[in-house]
Structure formats: C-alpha cells, structure tokens
Amino acid sequence: GRDGHKCQLPRRRYGLRLGDRLKLLASVNIALLAQFKLSGPEAWTLRRLVPRIMFDVDDAIYVRQPRQFGSAPDGSFARRQKFAATCKYSDCVVVGNSVLAAVARRTAREVVILPTAIDPDRYRIATPDPQRPPTIVWIGRPENLAYLELPHAALVRLSKTYPDLRLRIVCSRFPAWSDVKIDAVPWSPAAEVAALATSDIGIMPLTHDE
C-alpha cells in the first residue's frame, strides 16, 4: 500500500479472505504476493482491484512437500492451477532460479530471475581451533529434517571412524538419533552465524525431485 501495509491472508476461506480486506486493497498501488498462491477467481478479483501485482517465488510451491519421507511430491491439479492463475494475473513474477522460471513462463506475462541472495557481511570466517571436534552443520526448518535421513547412514559410518565427530543441527526441532552425536542449536539469526563460524563442513541433502 501507500504506507507499506503488510497483510497475511489465511490459507483457507477462499473467496472471503480478499473480501474481508477490500478497504485495504482499494488503497494499494502495488500488491506483492510472497510465496502465496491465489485461486483463479481470487487472482482475477485482485487483478481488478490493484493496479500492479508482483508474485515473488523462491520455492516450488506448485507442488507440496511429501508428507512422508521417500514419497513423491504432491503435484495436484488444484495446486498447479492456483500457481498458474496467480502467475497469469500478475504483472511480474520474480523467481529464484531458472527451474521456477520455466514453470512460471507457462502462464506469466513477465518473469524475472532474481537469485536468492545473502548478506556476506553478516558472516565471519571460522577461526581454526585444534581443540574443537570435527563438526558438520545443517541449518533448516523442522519440516525439512526428513532430508537428514539421506546422509544418516554415512554419518554413522563417519562417527565410527571419527568418534569425536559432531552433527550440528540449527533448527527448532531435533532428531532423536543415538548413533550420531548431535549438537542441537535452537535457531536465531545470531546462533546461525555462530554455528557456521565454528563448523567445518556444511551439508544440504535433498531428494532429486520437484
């Protein structure tokens, strides 16, 4: 909005959630949708209420992350249709990489690739410490902890070879592993920086799918 209003829409209540905010939307010059899909009728309505719409996407939100590790992502027709409709009625779709751009271009009028960035000034180089045990670090959200099952067996083997090895997990929840020493660090911006600066190897395991 003119004063930079921030509005979080509920995940349900289709057809009503925009109606509850008509007064706010009437004062908006540009609407920025961040990682949030609209149904077809909602996107059509917003298109007529707001002069400009931008849709910001840096994840494959046109599929649902598997509820169980090892299952295929849920690429339901309804979820893909909502993503396509939001792209169609947006003036510009900003995506984090070329894979997302290829999907958005199927219906979007303009797509801009803006790679996800970090501020390197926030981080510091690790100081070597011969007394520190070898430390592998993973940072992520609790729903992504399942991906740590991918290197679990390898970490167990490494732990047998290097008994002091630690897996540092920066998150709000932690796995109950008895075969790998876990250094549990509750996430915060400061904790993230400190955890990286005192670790040796960072990992980001992912399945090879959407």
PDB file of C-alpha atoms in Angstrom:
ATOM      1  CA  GLY A   1       0.000   0.000   0.000  1.00  0.00           C
ATOM      2  CA  ARG A   2       0.978   3.644   0.006  1.00  0.00           C
ATOM      3  CA  ASP A   3       2.249   3.223   3.552  1.00  0.00           C
ATOM      4  CA  GLY A   4       3.686  -0.227   3.012  1.00  0.00           C
ATOM      5  CA  HIS A   5       0.906  -2.289   4.588  1.00  0.00           C
ATOM      6  CA  LYS A   6       1.643  -5.934   5.337  1.00  0.00           C
ATOM      7  CA  CYS A   7      -1.247  -8.364   5.245  1.00  0.00           C
ATOM      8  CA  GLN A   8      -1.179 -12.105   5.939  1.00  0.00           C
ATOM      9  CA  LEU A   9      -4.016 -13.968   4.259  1.00  0.00           C
ATOM     10  CA  PRO A  10      -5.320 -17.200   5.805  1.00  0.00           C
ATOM     11  CA  ARG A  11      -4.607 -20.425   3.959  1.00  0.00           C
ATOM     12  CA  ARG A  12      -8.315 -21.197   3.573  1.00  0.00           C
ATOM     13  CA  ARG A  13     -11.537 -19.131   3.321  1.00  0.00           C
ATOM     14  CA  TYR A  14     -11.297 -18.916  -0.478  1.00  0.00           C
ATOM     15  CA  GLY A  15     -13.476 -16.138  -1.867  1.00  0.00           C
ATOM     16  CA  LEU A  16     -13.800 -14.448   1.546  1.00  0.00           C
ATOM     17  CA  ARG A  17     -10.249 -13.560   2.511  1.00  0.00           C
ATOM     18  CA  LEU A  18      -9.978 -10.847  -0.164  1.00  0.00           C
ATOM     19  CA  GLY A  19     -13.494  -9.595   0.572  1.00  0.00           C
ATOM     20  CA  ASP A  20     -12.511  -9.013   4.197  1.00  0.00           C
ATOM     21  CA  ARG A  21      -9.754  -6.672   3.009  1.00  0.00           C
ATOM     22  CA  LEU A  22     -11.453  -4.669   0.252  1.00  0.00           C
ATOM     23  CA  LYS A  23     -10.851  -1.346   2.011  1.00  0.00           C
ATOM     24  CA  LEU A  24      -7.148  -2.052   2.335  1.00  0.00           C
ATOM     25  CA  LEU A  25      -6.852  -3.307  -1.239  1.00  0.00           C
ATOM     26  CA  ALA A  26      -8.581  -0.170  -2.531  1.00  0.00           C
ATOM     27  CA  SER A  27      -5.653   1.883  -1.177  1.00  0.00           C
ATOM     28  CA  VAL A  28      -2.939  -0.323  -2.651  1.00  0.00           C
ATOM     29  CA  ASN A  29      -0.813   0.733  -5.640  1.00  0.00           C
ATOM     30  CA  ILE A  30       1.252  -2.458  -5.852  1.00  0.00           C
ATOM     31  CA  ALA A  31       0.473  -5.840  -4.287  1.00  0.00           C
ATOM     32  CA  LEU A  32       3.424  -8.127  -3.617  1.00  0.00           C
ATOM     33  CA  LEU A  33       2.435 -11.763  -3.148  1.00  0.00           C
ATOM     34  CA  ALA A  34       5.239 -13.561  -1.339  1.00  0.00           C
ATOM     35  CA  GLN A  35       5.170 -17.355  -1.690  1.00  0.00           C
ATOM     36  CA  PHE A  36       1.360 -17.304  -1.648  1.00  0.00           C
ATOM     37  CA  LYS A  37      -0.932 -18.677  -4.354  1.00  0.00           C
ATOM     38  CA  LEU A  38      -4.454 -17.417  -5.094  1.00  0.00           C
ATOM     39  CA  SER A  39      -7.322 -19.362  -6.590  1.00  0.00           C
ATOM     40  CA  GLY A  40      -8.352 -18.404 -10.123  1.00  0.00           C
ATOM     41  CA  PRO A  41     -11.331 -16.221  -9.044  1.00  0.00           C
ATOM     42  CA  GLU A  42      -9.243 -14.562  -6.333  1.00  0.00           C
ATOM     43  CA  ALA A  43      -6.422 -13.729  -8.748  1.00  0.00           C
ATOM     44  CA  TRP A  44      -8.977 -12.342 -11.238  1.00  0.00           C
ATOM     45  CA  THR A  45     -10.539 -10.194  -8.490  1.00  0.00           C
ATOM     46  CA  LEU A  46      -7.204  -8.875  -7.236  1.00  0.00           C
ATOM     47  CA  ARG A  47      -6.261  -8.015 -10.830  1.00  0.00           C
ATOM     48  CA  ARG A  48      -9.254  -5.647 -10.942  1.00  0.00           C
ATOM     49  CA  LEU A  49      -8.677  -4.104  -7.520  1.00  0.00           C
ATOM     50  CA  VAL A  50      -4.949  -3.365  -7.662  1.00  0.00           C
ATOM     51  CA  PRO A  51      -3.082  -1.515 -10.441  1.00  0.00           C
ATOM     52  CA  ARG A  52       0.050  -3.696 -10.233  1.00  0.00           C
ATOM     53  CA  ILE A  53       0.707  -7.192  -8.893  1.00  0.00           C
ATOM     54  CA  MET A  54       4.066  -8.838  -8.269  1.00  0.00           C
ATOM     55  CA  PHE A  55       4.423 -12.507  -7.351  1.00  0.00           C
ATOM     56  CA  ASP A  56       7.631 -13.500  -5.538  1.00  0.00           C
ATOM     57  CA  VAL A  57       8.555 -17.208  -5.583  1.00  0.00           C
ATOM     58  CA  ASP A  58      11.744 -18.916  -4.414  1.00  0.00           C
ATOM     59  CA  ASP A  59      10.391 -22.430  -3.829  1.00  0.00           C
ATOM     60  CA  ALA A  60       8.463 -24.948  -5.924  1.00  0.00           C
ATOM     61  CA  ILE A  61       5.157 -24.038  -4.273  1.00  0.00           C
ATOM     62  CA  TYR A  62       3.209 -25.561  -7.182  1.00  0.00           C
ATOM     63  CA  VAL A  63       3.862 -28.951  -5.523  1.00  0.00           C
ATOM     64  CA  ARG A  64       3.510 -29.976  -1.883  1.00  0.00           C
ATOM     65  CA  GLN A  65       6.471 -31.364   0.010  1.00  0.00           C
ATOM     66  CA  PRO A  66       5.944 -35.101   0.648  1.00  0.00           C
ATOM     67  CA  ARG A  67       4.234 -35.753   3.980  1.00  0.00           C
ATOM     68  CA  GLN A  68       6.313 -38.924   4.361  1.00  0.00           C
ATOM     69  CA  PHE A  69       9.995 -39.194   3.511  1.00  0.00           C
ATOM     70  CA  GLY A  70      10.548 -41.131   0.296  1.00  0.00           C
ATOM     71  CA  SER A  71       7.132 -40.351  -1.164  1.00  0.00           C
ATOM     72  CA  ALA A  72       6.677 -38.342  -4.347  1.00  0.00           C
ATOM     73  CA  PRO A  73       5.792 -34.632  -4.089  1.00  0.00           C
ATOM     74  CA  ASP A  74       2.079 -33.882  -4.339  1.00  0.00           C
ATOM     75  CA  GLY A  75       1.615 -32.151  -7.686  1.00  0.00           C
ATOM     76  CA  SER A  76      -2.163 -31.968  -7.502  1.00  0.00           C
ATOM     77  CA  PHE A  77      -4.105 -30.332 -10.324  1.00  0.00           C
ATOM     78  CA  ALA A  78      -5.642 -27.766  -7.940  1.00  0.00           C
ATOM     79  CA  ARG A  79      -2.284 -26.688  -6.533  1.00  0.00           C
ATOM     80  CA  ARG A  80      -0.759 -26.268 -10.007  1.00  0.00           C
ATOM     81  CA  GLN A  81      -3.845 -24.406 -11.227  1.00  0.00           C
ATOM     82  CA  LYS A  82      -3.615 -21.897  -8.383  1.00  0.00           C
ATOM     83  CA  PHE A  83       0.039 -21.281  -9.154  1.00  0.00           C
ATOM     84  CA  ALA A  84      -0.733 -20.845 -12.869  1.00  0.00           C
ATOM     85  CA  ALA A  85      -3.616 -18.444 -12.160  1.00  0.00           C
ATOM     86  CA  THR A  86      -1.501 -16.315  -9.811  1.00  0.00           C
ATOM     87  CA  CYS A  87       1.218 -16.109 -12.472  1.00  0.00           C
ATOM     88  CA  LYS A  88      -1.315 -15.267 -15.192  1.00  0.00           C
ATOM     89  CA  TYR A  89      -2.846 -12.299 -13.374  1.00  0.00           C
ATOM     90  CA  SER A  90       0.450 -10.886 -12.056  1.00  0.00           C
ATOM     91  CA  ASP A  91       2.279  -8.135 -13.915  1.00  0.00           C
ATOM     92  CA  CYS A  92       5.612  -9.673 -12.999  1.00  0.00           C
ATOM     93  CA  VAL A  93       6.693 -12.955 -11.419  1.00  0.00           C
ATOM     94  CA  VAL A  94      10.050 -12.824  -9.628  1.00  0.00           C
ATOM     95  CA  VAL A  95      11.664 -16.239  -9.192  1.00  0.00           C
ATOM     96  CA  GLY A  96      14.835 -17.532  -7.569  1.00  0.00           C
ATOM     97  CA  ASN A  97      16.138 -19.715 -10.401  1.00  0.00           C
ATOM     98  CA  SER A  98      15.657 -20.942 -13.955  1.00  0.00           C
ATOM     99  CA  VAL A  99      13.659 -24.039 -12.939  1.00  0.00           C
ATOM    100  CA  LEU A 100      10.978 -21.908 -11.291  1.00  0.00           C
ATOM    101  CA  ALA A 101      11.121 -19.507 -14.237  1.00  0.00           C
ATOM    102  CA  ALA A 102      10.343 -22.295 -16.720  1.00  0.00           C
ATOM    103  CA  VAL A 103       7.172 -23.230 -14.817  1.00  0.00           C
ATOM    104  CA  ALA A 104       6.065 -19.616 -14.314  1.00  0.00           C
ATOM    105  CA  ARG A 105       6.545 -18.757 -18.005  1.00  0.00           C
ATOM    106  CA  ARG A 106       3.764 -21.159 -18.978  1.00  0.00           C
ATOM    107  CA  THR A 107       1.216 -18.524 -17.925  1.00  0.00           C
ATOM    108  CA  ALA A 108       3.080 -15.416 -16.711  1.00  0.00           C
ATOM    109  CA  ARG A 109       3.361 -12.322 -18.897  1.00  0.00           C
ATOM    110  CA  GLU A 110       6.783 -11.380 -17.484  1.00  0.00           C
ATOM    111  CA  VAL A 111       9.257 -13.399 -15.444  1.00  0.00           C
ATOM    112  CA  VAL A 112      12.408 -12.056 -13.793  1.00  0.00           C
ATOM    113  CA  ILE A 113      15.055 -14.333 -12.297  1.00  0.00           C
ATOM    114  CA  LEU A 114      16.470 -12.832  -9.096  1.00  0.00           C
ATOM    115  CA  PRO A 115      18.686 -15.447  -7.409  1.00  0.00           C
ATOM    116  CA  THR A 116      18.164 -15.778  -3.683  1.00  0.00           C
ATOM    117  CA  ALA A 117      20.875 -13.684  -2.032  1.00  0.00           C
ATOM    118  CA  ILE A 118      22.586 -13.431   1.336  1.00  0.00           C
ATOM    119  CA  ASP A 119      24.441 -10.584   3.025  1.00  0.00           C
ATOM    120  CA  PRO A 120      28.031 -11.874   3.379  1.00  0.00           C
ATOM    121  CA  ASP A 121      28.837  -9.106   5.859  1.00  0.00           C
ATOM    122  CA  ARG A 122      26.673 -10.933   8.423  1.00  0.00           C
ATOM    123  CA  TYR A 123      29.043 -13.896   8.468  1.00  0.00           C
ATOM    124  CA  ARG A 124      32.592 -14.363   9.640  1.00  0.00           C
ATOM    125  CA  ILE A 125      35.340 -16.769   8.671  1.00  0.00           C
ATOM    126  CA  ALA A 126      35.837 -19.665  11.067  1.00  0.00           C
ATOM    127  CA  THR A 127      38.841 -19.455  13.369  1.00  0.00           C
ATOM    128  CA  PRO A 128      40.835 -22.729  13.374  1.00  0.00           C
ATOM    129  CA  ASP A 129      40.678 -24.454  16.744  1.00  0.00           C
ATOM    130  CA  PRO A 130      42.605 -27.728  17.134  1.00  0.00           C
ATOM    131  CA  GLN A 131      40.639 -28.470  20.317  1.00  0.00           C
ATOM    132  CA  ARG A 132      37.290 -28.366  18.518  1.00  0.00           C
ATOM    133  CA  PRO A 133      35.903 -31.723  17.409  1.00  0.00           C
ATOM    134  CA  PRO A 134      35.221 -32.085  13.663  1.00  0.00           C
ATOM    135  CA  THR A 135      31.781 -30.569  13.126  1.00  0.00           C
ATOM    136  CA  ILE A 136      29.298 -30.942  10.270  1.00  0.00           C
ATOM    137  CA  VAL A 137      26.479 -28.371  10.247  1.00  0.00           C
ATOM    138  CA  TRP A 138      22.939 -28.384   8.856  1.00  0.00           C
ATOM    139  CA  ILE A 139      20.527 -25.449   9.095  1.00  0.00           C
ATOM    140  CA  GLY A 140      16.869 -25.725   8.198  1.00  0.00           C
ATOM    141  CA  ARG A 141      13.202 -25.715   9.102  1.00  0.00           C
ATOM    142  CA  PRO A 142      11.719 -28.601  11.129  1.00  0.00           C
ATOM    143  CA  GLU A 143       9.698 -29.900   8.160  1.00  0.00           C
ATOM    144  CA  ASN A 144      12.997 -30.392   6.279  1.00  0.00           C
ATOM    145  CA  LEU A 145      14.620 -32.534   8.965  1.00  0.00           C
ATOM    146  CA  ALA A 146      13.466 -35.590   6.995  1.00  0.00           C
ATOM    147  CA  TYR A 147      16.165 -34.857   4.401  1.00  0.00           C
ATOM    148  CA  LEU A 148      18.815 -35.682   7.006  1.00  0.00           C
ATOM    149  CA  GLU A 149      17.784 -39.321   6.581  1.00  0.00           C
ATOM    150  CA  LEU A 150      19.676 -39.250   3.254  1.00  0.00           C
ATOM    151  CA  PRO A 151      23.182 -38.901   4.801  1.00  0.00           C
ATOM    152  CA  HIS A 152      22.268 -40.636   8.086  1.00  0.00           C
ATOM    153  CA  ALA A 153      23.995 -43.936   7.268  1.00  0.00           C
ATOM    154  CA  ALA A 154      27.116 -42.133   6.029  1.00  0.00           C
ATOM    155  CA  LEU A 155      27.216 -40.048   9.215  1.00  0.00           C
ATOM    156  CA  VAL A 156      27.001 -43.230  11.285  1.00  0.00           C
ATOM    157  CA  ARG A 157      29.981 -44.702   9.415  1.00  0.00           C
ATOM    158  CA  LEU A 158      31.949 -41.461   9.830  1.00  0.00           C
ATOM    159  CA  SER A 159      31.163 -41.422  13.542  1.00  0.00           C
ATOM    160  CA  LYS A 160      32.705 -44.872  13.917  1.00  0.00           C
ATOM    161  CA  THR A 161      35.878 -43.713  12.156  1.00  0.00           C
ATOM    162  CA  TYR A 162      35.968 -40.339  13.937  1.00  0.00           C
ATOM    163  CA  PRO A 163      34.408 -40.808  17.400  1.00  0.00           C
ATOM    164  CA  ASP A 164      34.570 -37.068  18.163  1.00  0.00           C
ATOM    165  CA  LEU A 165      32.568 -36.131  15.059  1.00  0.00           C
ATOM    166  CA  ARG A 166      29.506 -33.993  15.747  1.00  0.00           C
ATOM    167  CA  LEU A 167      26.499 -33.112  13.621  1.00  0.00           C
ATOM    168  CA  ARG A 168      25.395 -29.599  14.499  1.00  0.00           C
ATOM    169  CA  ILE A 169      21.713 -29.012  13.733  1.00  0.00           C
ATOM    170  CA  VAL A 170      20.408 -25.451  13.808  1.00  0.00           C
ATOM    171  CA  CYS A 171      16.642 -25.704  13.949  1.00  0.00           C
ATOM    172  CA  SER A 172      13.650 -25.576  16.315  1.00  0.00           C
ATOM    173  CA  ARG A 173      13.371 -29.363  16.498  1.00  0.00           C
ATOM    174  CA  PHE A 174      15.971 -32.133  16.532  1.00  0.00           C
ATOM    175  CA  PRO A 175      16.105 -35.845  15.608  1.00  0.00           C
ATOM    176  CA  ALA A 176      16.437 -38.430  18.372  1.00  0.00           C
ATOM    177  CA  TRP A 177      19.460 -40.244  16.963  1.00  0.00           C
ATOM    178  CA  SER A 178      21.544 -42.430  19.255  1.00  0.00           C
ATOM    179  CA  ASP A 179      24.192 -43.355  16.670  1.00  0.00           C
ATOM    180  CA  VAL A 180      25.412 -39.818  15.803  1.00  0.00           C
ATOM    181  CA  LYS A 181      26.476 -37.137  18.285  1.00  0.00           C
ATOM    182  CA  ILE A 182      24.152 -34.178  17.733  1.00  0.00           C
ATOM    183  CA  ASP A 183      24.906 -30.632  18.756  1.00  0.00           C
ATOM    184  CA  ALA A 184      21.398 -29.088  18.992  1.00  0.00           C
ATOM    185  CA  VAL A 185      21.350 -25.320  18.432  1.00  0.00           C
ATOM    186  CA  PRO A 186      17.978 -23.501  18.588  1.00  0.00           C
ATOM    187  CA  TRP A 187      17.784 -21.230  15.548  1.00  0.00           C
ATOM    188  CA  SER A 188      18.166 -17.477  15.768  1.00  0.00           C
ATOM    189  CA  PRO A 189      19.953 -15.045  13.419  1.00  0.00           C
ATOM    190  CA  ALA A 190      22.896 -14.797  15.825  1.00  0.00           C
ATOM    191  CA  ALA A 191      23.002 -18.550  16.508  1.00  0.00           C
ATOM    192  CA  GLU A 192      23.099 -19.268  12.774  1.00  0.00           C
ATOM    193  CA  VAL A 193      26.168 -17.065  12.286  1.00  0.00           C
ATOM    194  CA  ALA A 194      27.998 -18.519  15.290  1.00  0.00           C
ATOM    195  CA  ALA A 195      27.149 -22.106  14.328  1.00  0.00           C
ATOM    196  CA  LEU A 196      28.595 -21.697  10.847  1.00  0.00           C
ATOM    197  CA  ALA A 197      31.741 -19.954  12.047  1.00  0.00           C
ATOM    198  CA  THR A 198      32.563 -22.826  14.395  1.00  0.00           C
ATOM    199  CA  SER A 199      31.818 -25.675  11.968  1.00  0.00           C
ATOM    200  CA  ASP A 200      33.967 -27.380   9.345  1.00  0.00           C
ATOM    201  CA  ILE A 201      31.570 -28.749   6.721  1.00  0.00           C
ATOM    202  CA  GLY A 202      28.086 -27.636   5.731  1.00  0.00           C
ATOM    203  CA  ILE A 203      25.584 -30.053   4.183  1.00  0.00           C
ATOM    204  CA  MET A 204      22.217 -29.574   2.457  1.00  0.00           C
ATOM    205  CA  PRO A 205      20.867 -33.000   1.409  1.00  0.00           C
ATOM    206  CA  LEU A 206      17.826 -33.008  -0.891  1.00  0.00           C
ATOM    207  CA  THR A 207      15.892 -35.563  -2.892  1.00  0.00           C
ATOM    208  CA  HIS A 208      16.118 -35.304  -6.665  1.00  0.00           C
ATOM    209  CA  ASP A 209      12.567 -34.221  -7.431  1.00  0.00           C
ATOM    210  CA  GLU A 210      10.441 -31.094  -7.769  1.00  0.00           C
TER     211      GLU A 210
END
